[in-house]
mmCIF file of C-alpha atoms and ligand atoms in Angstrom:
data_model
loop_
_atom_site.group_PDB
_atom_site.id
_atom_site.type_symbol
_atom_site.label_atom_id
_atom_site.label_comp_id
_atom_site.label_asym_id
_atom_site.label_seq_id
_atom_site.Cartn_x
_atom_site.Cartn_y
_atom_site.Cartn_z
ATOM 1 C CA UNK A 1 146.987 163.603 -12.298
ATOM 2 C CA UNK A 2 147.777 162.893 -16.125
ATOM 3 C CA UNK A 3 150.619 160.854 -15.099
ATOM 4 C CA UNK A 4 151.286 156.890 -15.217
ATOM 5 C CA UNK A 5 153.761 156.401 -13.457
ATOM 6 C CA UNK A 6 153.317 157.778 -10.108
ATOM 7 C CA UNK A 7 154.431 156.670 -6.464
ATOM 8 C CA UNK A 8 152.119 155.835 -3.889
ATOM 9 C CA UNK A 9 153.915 156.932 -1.422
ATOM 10 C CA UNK A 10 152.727 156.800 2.735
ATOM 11 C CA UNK A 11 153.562 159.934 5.357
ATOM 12 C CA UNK A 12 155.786 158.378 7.637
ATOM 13 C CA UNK A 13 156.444 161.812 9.678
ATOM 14 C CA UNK A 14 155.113 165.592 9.707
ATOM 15 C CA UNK A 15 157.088 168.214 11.630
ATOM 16 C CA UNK A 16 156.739 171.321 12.673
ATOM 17 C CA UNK A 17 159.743 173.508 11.495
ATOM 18 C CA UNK A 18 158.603 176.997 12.005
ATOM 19 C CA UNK A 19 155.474 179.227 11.855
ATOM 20 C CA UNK A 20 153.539 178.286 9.104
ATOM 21 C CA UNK A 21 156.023 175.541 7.809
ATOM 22 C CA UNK A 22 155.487 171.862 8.168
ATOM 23 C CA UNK A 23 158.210 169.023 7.184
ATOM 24 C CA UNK A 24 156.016 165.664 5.620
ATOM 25 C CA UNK A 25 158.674 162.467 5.474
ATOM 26 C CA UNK A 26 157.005 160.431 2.297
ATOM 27 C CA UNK A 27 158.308 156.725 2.199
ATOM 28 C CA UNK A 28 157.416 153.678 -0.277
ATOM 29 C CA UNK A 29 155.069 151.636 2.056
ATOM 30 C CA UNK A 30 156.642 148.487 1.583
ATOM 31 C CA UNK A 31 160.358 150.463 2.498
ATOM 32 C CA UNK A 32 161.811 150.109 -1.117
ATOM 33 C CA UNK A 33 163.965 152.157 -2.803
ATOM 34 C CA UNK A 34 162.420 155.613 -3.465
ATOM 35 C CA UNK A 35 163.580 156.860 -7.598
ATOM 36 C CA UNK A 36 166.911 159.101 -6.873
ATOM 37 C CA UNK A 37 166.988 162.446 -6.836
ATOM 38 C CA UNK A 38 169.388 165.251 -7.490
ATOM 39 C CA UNK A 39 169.508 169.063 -5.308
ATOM 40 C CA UNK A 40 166.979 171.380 -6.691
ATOM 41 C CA UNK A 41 164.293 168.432 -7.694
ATOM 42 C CA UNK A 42 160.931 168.556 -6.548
ATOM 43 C CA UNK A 43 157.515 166.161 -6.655
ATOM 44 C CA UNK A 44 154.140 166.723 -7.289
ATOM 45 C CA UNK A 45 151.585 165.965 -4.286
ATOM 46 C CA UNK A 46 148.204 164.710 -5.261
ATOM 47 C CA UNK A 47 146.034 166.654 -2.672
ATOM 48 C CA UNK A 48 142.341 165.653 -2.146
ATOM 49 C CA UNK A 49 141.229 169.289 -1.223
ATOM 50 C CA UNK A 50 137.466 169.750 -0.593
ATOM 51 C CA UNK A 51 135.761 169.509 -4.555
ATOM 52 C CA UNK A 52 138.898 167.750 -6.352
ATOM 53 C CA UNK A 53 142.199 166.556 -6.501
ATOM 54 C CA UNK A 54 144.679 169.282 -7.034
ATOM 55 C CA UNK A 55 148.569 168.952 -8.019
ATOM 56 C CA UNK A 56 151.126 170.958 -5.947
ATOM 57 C CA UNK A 57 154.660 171.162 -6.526
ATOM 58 C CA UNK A 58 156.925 170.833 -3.551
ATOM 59 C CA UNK A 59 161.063 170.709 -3.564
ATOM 60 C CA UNK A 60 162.847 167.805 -1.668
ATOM 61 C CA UNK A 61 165.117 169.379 1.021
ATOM 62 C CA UNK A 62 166.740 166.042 2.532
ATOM 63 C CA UNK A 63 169.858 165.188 1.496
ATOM 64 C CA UNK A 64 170.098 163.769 -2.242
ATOM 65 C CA UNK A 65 172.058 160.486 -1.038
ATOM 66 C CA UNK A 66 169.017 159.565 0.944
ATOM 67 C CA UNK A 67 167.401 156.612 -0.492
ATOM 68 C CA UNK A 68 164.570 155.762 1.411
ATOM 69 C CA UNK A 69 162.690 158.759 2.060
ATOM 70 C CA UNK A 70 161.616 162.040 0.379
ATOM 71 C CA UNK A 71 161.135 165.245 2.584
ATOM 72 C CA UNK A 72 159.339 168.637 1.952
ATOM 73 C CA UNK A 73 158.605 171.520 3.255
ATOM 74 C CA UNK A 74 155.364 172.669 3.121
ATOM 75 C CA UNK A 75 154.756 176.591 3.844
ATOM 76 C CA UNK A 76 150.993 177.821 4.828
ATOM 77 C CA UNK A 77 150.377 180.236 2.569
ATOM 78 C CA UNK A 78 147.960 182.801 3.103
ATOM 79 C CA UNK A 79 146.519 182.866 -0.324
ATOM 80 C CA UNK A 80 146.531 179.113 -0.788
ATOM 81 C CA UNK A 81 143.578 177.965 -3.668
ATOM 82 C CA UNK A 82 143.425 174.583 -0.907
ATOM 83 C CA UNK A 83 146.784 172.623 -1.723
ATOM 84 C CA UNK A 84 148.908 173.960 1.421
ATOM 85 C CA UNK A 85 145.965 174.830 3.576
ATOM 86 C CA UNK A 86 144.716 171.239 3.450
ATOM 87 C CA UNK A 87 148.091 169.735 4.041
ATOM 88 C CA UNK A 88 148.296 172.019 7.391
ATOM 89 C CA UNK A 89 144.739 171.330 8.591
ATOM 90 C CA UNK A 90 144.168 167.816 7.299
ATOM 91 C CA UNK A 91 147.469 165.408 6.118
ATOM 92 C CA UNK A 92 148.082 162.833 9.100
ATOM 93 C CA UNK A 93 151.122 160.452 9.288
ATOM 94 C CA UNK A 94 149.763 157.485 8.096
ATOM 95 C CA UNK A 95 147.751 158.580 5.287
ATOM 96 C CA UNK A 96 148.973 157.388 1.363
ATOM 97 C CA UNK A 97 149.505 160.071 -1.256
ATOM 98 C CA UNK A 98 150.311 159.896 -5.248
ATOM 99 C CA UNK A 99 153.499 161.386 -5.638
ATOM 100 C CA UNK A 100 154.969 162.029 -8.912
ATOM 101 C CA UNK A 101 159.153 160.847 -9.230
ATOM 102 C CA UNK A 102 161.395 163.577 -9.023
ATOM 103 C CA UNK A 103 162.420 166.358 -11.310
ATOM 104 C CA UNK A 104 164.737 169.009 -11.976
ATOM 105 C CA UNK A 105 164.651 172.427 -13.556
ATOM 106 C CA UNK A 106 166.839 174.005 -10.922
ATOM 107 C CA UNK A 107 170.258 172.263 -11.605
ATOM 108 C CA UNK A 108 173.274 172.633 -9.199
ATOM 109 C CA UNK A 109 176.637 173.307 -11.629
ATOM 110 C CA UNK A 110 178.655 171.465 -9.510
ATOM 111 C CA UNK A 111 181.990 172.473 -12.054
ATOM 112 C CA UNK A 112 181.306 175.744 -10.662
ATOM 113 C CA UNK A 113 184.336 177.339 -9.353
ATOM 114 C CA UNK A 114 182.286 179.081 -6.324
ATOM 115 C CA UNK A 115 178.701 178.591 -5.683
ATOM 116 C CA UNK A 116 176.245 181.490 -4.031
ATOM 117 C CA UNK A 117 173.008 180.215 -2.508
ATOM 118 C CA UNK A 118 170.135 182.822 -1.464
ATOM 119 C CA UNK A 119 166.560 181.278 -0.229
ATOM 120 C CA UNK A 120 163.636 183.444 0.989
ATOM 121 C CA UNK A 121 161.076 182.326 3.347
ATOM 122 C CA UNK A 122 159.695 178.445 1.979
ATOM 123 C CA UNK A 123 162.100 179.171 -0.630
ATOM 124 C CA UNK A 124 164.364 177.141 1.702
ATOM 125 C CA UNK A 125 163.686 173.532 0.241
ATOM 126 C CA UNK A 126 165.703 173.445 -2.664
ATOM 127 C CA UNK A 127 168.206 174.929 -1.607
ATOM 128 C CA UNK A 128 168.887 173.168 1.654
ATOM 129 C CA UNK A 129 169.106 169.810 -0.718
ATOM 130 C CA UNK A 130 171.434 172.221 -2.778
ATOM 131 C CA UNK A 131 173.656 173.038 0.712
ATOM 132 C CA UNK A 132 173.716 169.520 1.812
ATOM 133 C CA UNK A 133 174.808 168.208 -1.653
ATOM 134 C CA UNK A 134 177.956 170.995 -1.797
ATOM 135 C CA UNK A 135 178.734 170.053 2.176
ATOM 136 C CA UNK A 136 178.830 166.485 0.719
ATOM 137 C CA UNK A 137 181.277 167.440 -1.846
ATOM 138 C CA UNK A 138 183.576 169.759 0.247
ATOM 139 C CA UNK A 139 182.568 172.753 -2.213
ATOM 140 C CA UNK A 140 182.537 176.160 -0.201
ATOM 141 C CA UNK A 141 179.321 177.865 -0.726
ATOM 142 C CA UNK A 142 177.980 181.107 0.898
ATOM 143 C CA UNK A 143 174.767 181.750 1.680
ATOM 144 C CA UNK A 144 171.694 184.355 2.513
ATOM 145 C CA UNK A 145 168.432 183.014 3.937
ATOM 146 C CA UNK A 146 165.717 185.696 4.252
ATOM 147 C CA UNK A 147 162.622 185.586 5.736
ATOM 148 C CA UNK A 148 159.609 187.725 7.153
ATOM 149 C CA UNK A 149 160.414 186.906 10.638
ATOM 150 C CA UNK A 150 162.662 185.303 12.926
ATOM 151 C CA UNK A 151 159.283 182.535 13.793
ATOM 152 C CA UNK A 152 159.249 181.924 10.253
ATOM 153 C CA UNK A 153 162.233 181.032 9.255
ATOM 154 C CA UNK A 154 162.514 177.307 8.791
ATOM 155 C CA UNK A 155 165.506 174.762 8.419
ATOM 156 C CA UNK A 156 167.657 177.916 10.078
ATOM 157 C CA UNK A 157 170.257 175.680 12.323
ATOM 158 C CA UNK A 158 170.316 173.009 9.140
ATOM 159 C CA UNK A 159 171.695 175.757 6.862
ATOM 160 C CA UNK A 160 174.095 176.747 9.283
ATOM 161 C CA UNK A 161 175.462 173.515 9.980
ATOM 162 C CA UNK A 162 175.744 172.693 6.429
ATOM 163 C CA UNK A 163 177.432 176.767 6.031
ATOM 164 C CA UNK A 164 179.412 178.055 7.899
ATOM 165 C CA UNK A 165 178.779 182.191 7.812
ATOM 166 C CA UNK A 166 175.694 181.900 6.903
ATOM 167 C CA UNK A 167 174.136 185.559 6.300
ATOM 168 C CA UNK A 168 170.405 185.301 8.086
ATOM 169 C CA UNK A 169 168.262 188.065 6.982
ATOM 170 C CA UNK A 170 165.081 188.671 8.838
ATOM 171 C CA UNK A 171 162.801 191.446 7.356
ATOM 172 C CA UNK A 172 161.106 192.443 10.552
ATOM 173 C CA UNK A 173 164.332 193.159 11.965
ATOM 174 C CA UNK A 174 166.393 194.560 9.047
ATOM 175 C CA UNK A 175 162.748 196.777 8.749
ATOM 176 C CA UNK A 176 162.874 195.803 4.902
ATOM 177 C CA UNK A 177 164.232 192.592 2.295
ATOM 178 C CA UNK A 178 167.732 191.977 1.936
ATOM 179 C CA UNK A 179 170.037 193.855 -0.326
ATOM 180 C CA UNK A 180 170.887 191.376 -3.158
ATOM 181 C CA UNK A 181 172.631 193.484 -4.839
ATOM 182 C CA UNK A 182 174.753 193.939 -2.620
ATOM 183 C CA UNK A 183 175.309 190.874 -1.238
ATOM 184 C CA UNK A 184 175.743 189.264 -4.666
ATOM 185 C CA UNK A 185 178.884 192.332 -5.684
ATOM 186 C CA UNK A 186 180.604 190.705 -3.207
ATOM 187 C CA UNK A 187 181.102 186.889 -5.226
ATOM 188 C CA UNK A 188 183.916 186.279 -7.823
ATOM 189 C CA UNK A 189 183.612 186.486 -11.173
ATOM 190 C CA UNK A 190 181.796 182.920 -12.879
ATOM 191 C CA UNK A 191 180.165 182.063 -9.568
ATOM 192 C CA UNK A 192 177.019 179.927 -9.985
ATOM 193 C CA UNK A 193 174.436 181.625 -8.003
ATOM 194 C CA UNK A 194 170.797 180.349 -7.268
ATOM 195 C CA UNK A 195 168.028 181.514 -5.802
ATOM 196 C CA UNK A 196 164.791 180.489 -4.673
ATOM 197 C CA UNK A 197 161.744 182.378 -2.994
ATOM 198 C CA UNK A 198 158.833 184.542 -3.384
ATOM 199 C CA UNK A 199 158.461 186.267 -6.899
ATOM 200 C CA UNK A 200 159.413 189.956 -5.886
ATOM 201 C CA UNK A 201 162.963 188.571 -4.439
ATOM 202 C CA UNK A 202 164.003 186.597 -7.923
ATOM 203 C CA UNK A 203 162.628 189.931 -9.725
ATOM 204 C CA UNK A 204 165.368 191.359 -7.250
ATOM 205 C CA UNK A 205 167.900 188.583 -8.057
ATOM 206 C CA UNK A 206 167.053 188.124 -11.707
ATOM 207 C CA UNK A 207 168.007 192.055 -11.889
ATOM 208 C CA UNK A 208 170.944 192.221 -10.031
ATOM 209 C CA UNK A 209 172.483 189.154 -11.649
ATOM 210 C CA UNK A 210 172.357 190.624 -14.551
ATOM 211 C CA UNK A 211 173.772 194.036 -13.532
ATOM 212 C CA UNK A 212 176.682 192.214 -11.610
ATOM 213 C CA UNK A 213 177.120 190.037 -15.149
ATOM 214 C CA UNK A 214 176.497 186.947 -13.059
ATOM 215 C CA UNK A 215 175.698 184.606 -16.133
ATOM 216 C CA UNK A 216 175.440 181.357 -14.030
ATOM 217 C CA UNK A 217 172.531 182.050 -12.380
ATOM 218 C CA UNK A 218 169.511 180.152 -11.557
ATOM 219 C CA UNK A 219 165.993 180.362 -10.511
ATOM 220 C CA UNK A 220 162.830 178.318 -9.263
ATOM 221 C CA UNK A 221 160.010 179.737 -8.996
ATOM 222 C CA UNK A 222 156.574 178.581 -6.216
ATOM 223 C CA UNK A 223 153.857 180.723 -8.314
ATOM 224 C CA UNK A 224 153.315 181.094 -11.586
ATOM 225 C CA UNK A 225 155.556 184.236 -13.051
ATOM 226 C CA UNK A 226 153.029 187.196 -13.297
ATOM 227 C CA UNK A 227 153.395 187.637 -16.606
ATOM 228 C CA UNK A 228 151.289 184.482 -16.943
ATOM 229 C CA UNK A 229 148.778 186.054 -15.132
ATOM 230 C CA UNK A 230 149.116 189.623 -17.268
ATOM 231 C CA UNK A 231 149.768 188.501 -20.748
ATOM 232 C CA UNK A 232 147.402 189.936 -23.511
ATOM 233 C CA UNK A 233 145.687 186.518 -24.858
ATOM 234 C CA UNK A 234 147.458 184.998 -28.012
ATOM 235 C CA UNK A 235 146.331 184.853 -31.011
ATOM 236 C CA UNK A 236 145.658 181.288 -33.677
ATOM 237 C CA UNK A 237 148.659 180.096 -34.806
ATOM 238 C CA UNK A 238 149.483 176.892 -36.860
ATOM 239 C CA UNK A 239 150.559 174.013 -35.212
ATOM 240 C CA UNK A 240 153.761 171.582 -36.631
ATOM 241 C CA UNK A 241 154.055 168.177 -34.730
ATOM 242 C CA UNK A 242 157.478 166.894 -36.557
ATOM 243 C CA UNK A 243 157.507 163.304 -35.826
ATOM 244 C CA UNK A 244 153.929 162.705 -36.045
ATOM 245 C CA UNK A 245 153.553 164.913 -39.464
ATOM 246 C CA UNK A 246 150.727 166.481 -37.783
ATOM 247 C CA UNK A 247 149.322 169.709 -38.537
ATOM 248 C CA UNK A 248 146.986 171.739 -35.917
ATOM 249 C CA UNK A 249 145.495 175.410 -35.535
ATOM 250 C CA UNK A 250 145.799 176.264 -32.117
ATOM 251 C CA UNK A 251 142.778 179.113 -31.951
ATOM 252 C CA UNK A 252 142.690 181.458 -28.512
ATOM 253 C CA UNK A 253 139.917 180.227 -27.016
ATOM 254 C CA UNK A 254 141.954 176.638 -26.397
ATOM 255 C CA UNK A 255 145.318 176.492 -25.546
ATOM 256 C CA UNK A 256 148.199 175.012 -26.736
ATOM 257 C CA UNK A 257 147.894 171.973 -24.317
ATOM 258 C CA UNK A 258 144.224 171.365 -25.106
ATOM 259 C CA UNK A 259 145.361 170.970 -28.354
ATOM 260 C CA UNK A 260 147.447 168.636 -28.022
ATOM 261 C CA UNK A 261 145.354 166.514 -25.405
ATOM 262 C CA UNK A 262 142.117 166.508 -28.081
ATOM 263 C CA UNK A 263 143.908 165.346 -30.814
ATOM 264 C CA UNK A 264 145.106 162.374 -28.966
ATOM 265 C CA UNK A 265 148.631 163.714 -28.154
ATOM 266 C CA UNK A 266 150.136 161.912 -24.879
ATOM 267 C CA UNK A 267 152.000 164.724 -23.352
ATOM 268 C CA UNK A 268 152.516 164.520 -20.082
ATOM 269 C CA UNK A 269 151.164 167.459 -17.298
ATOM 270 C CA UNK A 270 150.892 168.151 -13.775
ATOM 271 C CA UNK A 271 150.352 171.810 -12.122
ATOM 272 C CA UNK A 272 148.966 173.718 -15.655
ATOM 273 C CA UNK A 273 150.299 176.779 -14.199
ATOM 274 C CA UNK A 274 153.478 176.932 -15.634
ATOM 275 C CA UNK A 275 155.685 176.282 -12.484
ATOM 276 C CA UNK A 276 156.445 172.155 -12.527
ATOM 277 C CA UNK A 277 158.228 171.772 -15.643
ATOM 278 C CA UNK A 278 156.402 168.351 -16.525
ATOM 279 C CA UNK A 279 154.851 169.488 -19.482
ATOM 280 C CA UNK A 280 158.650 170.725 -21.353
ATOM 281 C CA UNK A 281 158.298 170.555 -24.817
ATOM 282 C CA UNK A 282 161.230 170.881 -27.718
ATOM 283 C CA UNK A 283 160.467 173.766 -30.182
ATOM 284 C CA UNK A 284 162.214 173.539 -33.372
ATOM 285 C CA UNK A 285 160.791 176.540 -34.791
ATOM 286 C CA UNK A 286 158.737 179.754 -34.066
ATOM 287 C CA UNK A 287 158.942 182.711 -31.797
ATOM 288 C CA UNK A 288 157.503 181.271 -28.185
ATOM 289 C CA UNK A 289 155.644 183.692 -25.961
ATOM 290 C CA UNK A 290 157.073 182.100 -22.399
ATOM 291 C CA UNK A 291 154.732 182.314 -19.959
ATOM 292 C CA UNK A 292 155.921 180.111 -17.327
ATOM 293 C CA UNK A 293 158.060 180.727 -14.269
ATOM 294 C CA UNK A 294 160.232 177.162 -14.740
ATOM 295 C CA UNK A 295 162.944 178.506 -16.869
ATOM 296 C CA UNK A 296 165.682 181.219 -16.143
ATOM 297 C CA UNK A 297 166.145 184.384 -18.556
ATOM 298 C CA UNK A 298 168.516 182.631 -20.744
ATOM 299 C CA UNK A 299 166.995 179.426 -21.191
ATOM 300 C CA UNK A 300 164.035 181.701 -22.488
ATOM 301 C CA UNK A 301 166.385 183.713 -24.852
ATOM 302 C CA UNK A 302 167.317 180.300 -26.361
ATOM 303 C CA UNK A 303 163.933 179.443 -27.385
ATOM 304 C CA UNK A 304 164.176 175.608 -27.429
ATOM 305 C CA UNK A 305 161.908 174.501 -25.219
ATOM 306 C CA UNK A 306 158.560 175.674 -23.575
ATOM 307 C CA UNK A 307 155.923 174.941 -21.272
ATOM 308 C CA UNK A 308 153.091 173.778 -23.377
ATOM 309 C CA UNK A 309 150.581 174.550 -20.389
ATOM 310 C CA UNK A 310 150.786 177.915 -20.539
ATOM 311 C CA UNK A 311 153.195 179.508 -23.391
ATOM 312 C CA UNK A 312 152.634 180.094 -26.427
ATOM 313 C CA UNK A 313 153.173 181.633 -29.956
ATOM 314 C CA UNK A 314 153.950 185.127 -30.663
ATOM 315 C CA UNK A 315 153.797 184.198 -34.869
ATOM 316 C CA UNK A 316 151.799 182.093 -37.095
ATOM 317 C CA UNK A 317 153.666 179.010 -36.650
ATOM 318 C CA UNK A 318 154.749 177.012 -33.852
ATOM 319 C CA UNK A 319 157.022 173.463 -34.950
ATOM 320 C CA UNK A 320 157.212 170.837 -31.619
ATOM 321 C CA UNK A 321 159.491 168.029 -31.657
ATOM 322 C CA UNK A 322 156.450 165.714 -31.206
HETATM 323 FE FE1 LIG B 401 153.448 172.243 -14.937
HETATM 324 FE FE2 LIG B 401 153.253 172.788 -17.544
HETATM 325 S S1 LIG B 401 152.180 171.323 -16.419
HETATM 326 S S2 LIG B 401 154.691 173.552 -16.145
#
């Protein structure tokens, strides 16, 4: 992992939460002081799956005043590429991991004058952390927790401690996923409203926000948005570093971040896929073909930043604040 400064963190505890969900309790091994972290921040595992290390992103869900410890949730999924597979079949309390310090693309407004949270299945993580930290500052906050079934839903009796009328959806019951949009009519007017789970819900939320003219709303997204996936290849464009005085062609057969890596550019990177938000870059000019699923709609619209791992340039020119 193209990172320096990295913990080395030991798994002190793993628990089972639900079907398919496990809890891992990382500590410092020596019991220091783990870096702080806000509601909505996640870490980067270094996994040693079978053939290489790989880097998965995984929200903190304990509660942000913690100091000692960092827990995640860590949801089997079916078409795991090794990362969450391997932590279910092979990670043992005891064993030492390299853990990147927290981040945070998927900031609570706390100035909010009411706050809506909404989580599907492992979805959960962030924002139990986000539930905890509003309990902790007496905010009232309503939430909807969805998942497949009721064996799969994890961290269930947390949220509802930390919520009182919490709405629990469960598809298998409901015989179909939640209605957002109506759920979401129901909050006043400037309510910050965030939601995290699998990619067809925030295509749900996204949409219905912006119906409902819910501005403050947020996202964070587990996969990489499928318009990474879909996008038409982009074309060479000319590359500005500003503070360097560098000039590069980016051509389509190397990326953007390749780029930058073979001519000796130190930018830091962790998942490639568009979805950790390590690899944020300030664009001071040029139209950027977003391609990652870190940033909300509007964050997009402004155009000034972008995931170098992944995005790219719709023009000829491209002008990076490096
Ligand atoms: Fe993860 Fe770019 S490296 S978003």
């Amino acid at each position: 992992m193209p990172q320096n400064d990295n913990l080395t963190l030991r798994v002190r505890n793993i628990g089972w939460e639900a079907d398919g969900v496990l809890s891992i309790e990382l500590v410092a091994p020596d019991g220091a002081a783990l870096p702080p972290f806000e509601a909505g921040a996640h870490v980067d595992l270094a996994l040693p799956v079978p053939g290489g290390t790989v880097s998965r992103s995984y929200s903190l869900c304990n509660d942000p005043r913690e100091t000692q410890r960092y827990v995640v949730g860590v949801g089997r999924d079916r078409a795991s590429r090794g990362g969450s597979r391997w932590v279910h079949e092979h990670l043992r309390a005891g064993a030492l991991l390299q853990v990147t310090p927290p981040r945070n693309h998927f900031r609570l407004n706390e100035a909010a004058p009411a706050v809506a949270l909404v989580a599907g299945g492992i979805g959960i993580t962030p924002i139990l952390a986000m539930a905890r930290r509003l309990h902790a500052l007496g905010k009232p906050v309503r939430a909807l927790v969805a998942a497949r079934t009721r064996e799969t839903a994890a961290f269930v009796d947390e949220m509802r401690a930390l919520v009182p009328g919490l709405t629990l959806h469960l598809d298998s019951e409901a015989g179909g996923p939640p209605d957002l949009r109506g759920w979401l009519a129901t909050l006043p007017h400037g309510a910050g409203v965030y939601c995290c789970g699998p990619a067809p819900m925030l295509d749900a939320f996204e949409r219905s926000c912006a119906d409902l003219g819910l501005t403050d709303a947020h996202i964070e997204r587990f996969t990489a948005a499928p318009a990474a996936a879909d996008a038409p290849p982009a074309g060479a464009y000319t590359l500005v570093l500003e503070r360097r005085g560098l000039t590069l062609e980016v051509n389509p057969g190397k990326g953007l971040l390749d780029t930058l890596l073979d001519a000796g550019v130190d930018v830091p990177y962790s998942c490639m896929e568009g979805v950790c938000g390590t690899c944020e870059t300030r664009v001071l000019e040029g139209e950027i073909d977003h391609r990652d699923g870190v940033l909300s709609a509007l964050e997009k619209q402004r155009g000034d930043v972008m995931m170098v791992c992944v995005s790219t340039c719709k023009g000829q020119r491209l002008v990076l604040d490096l």
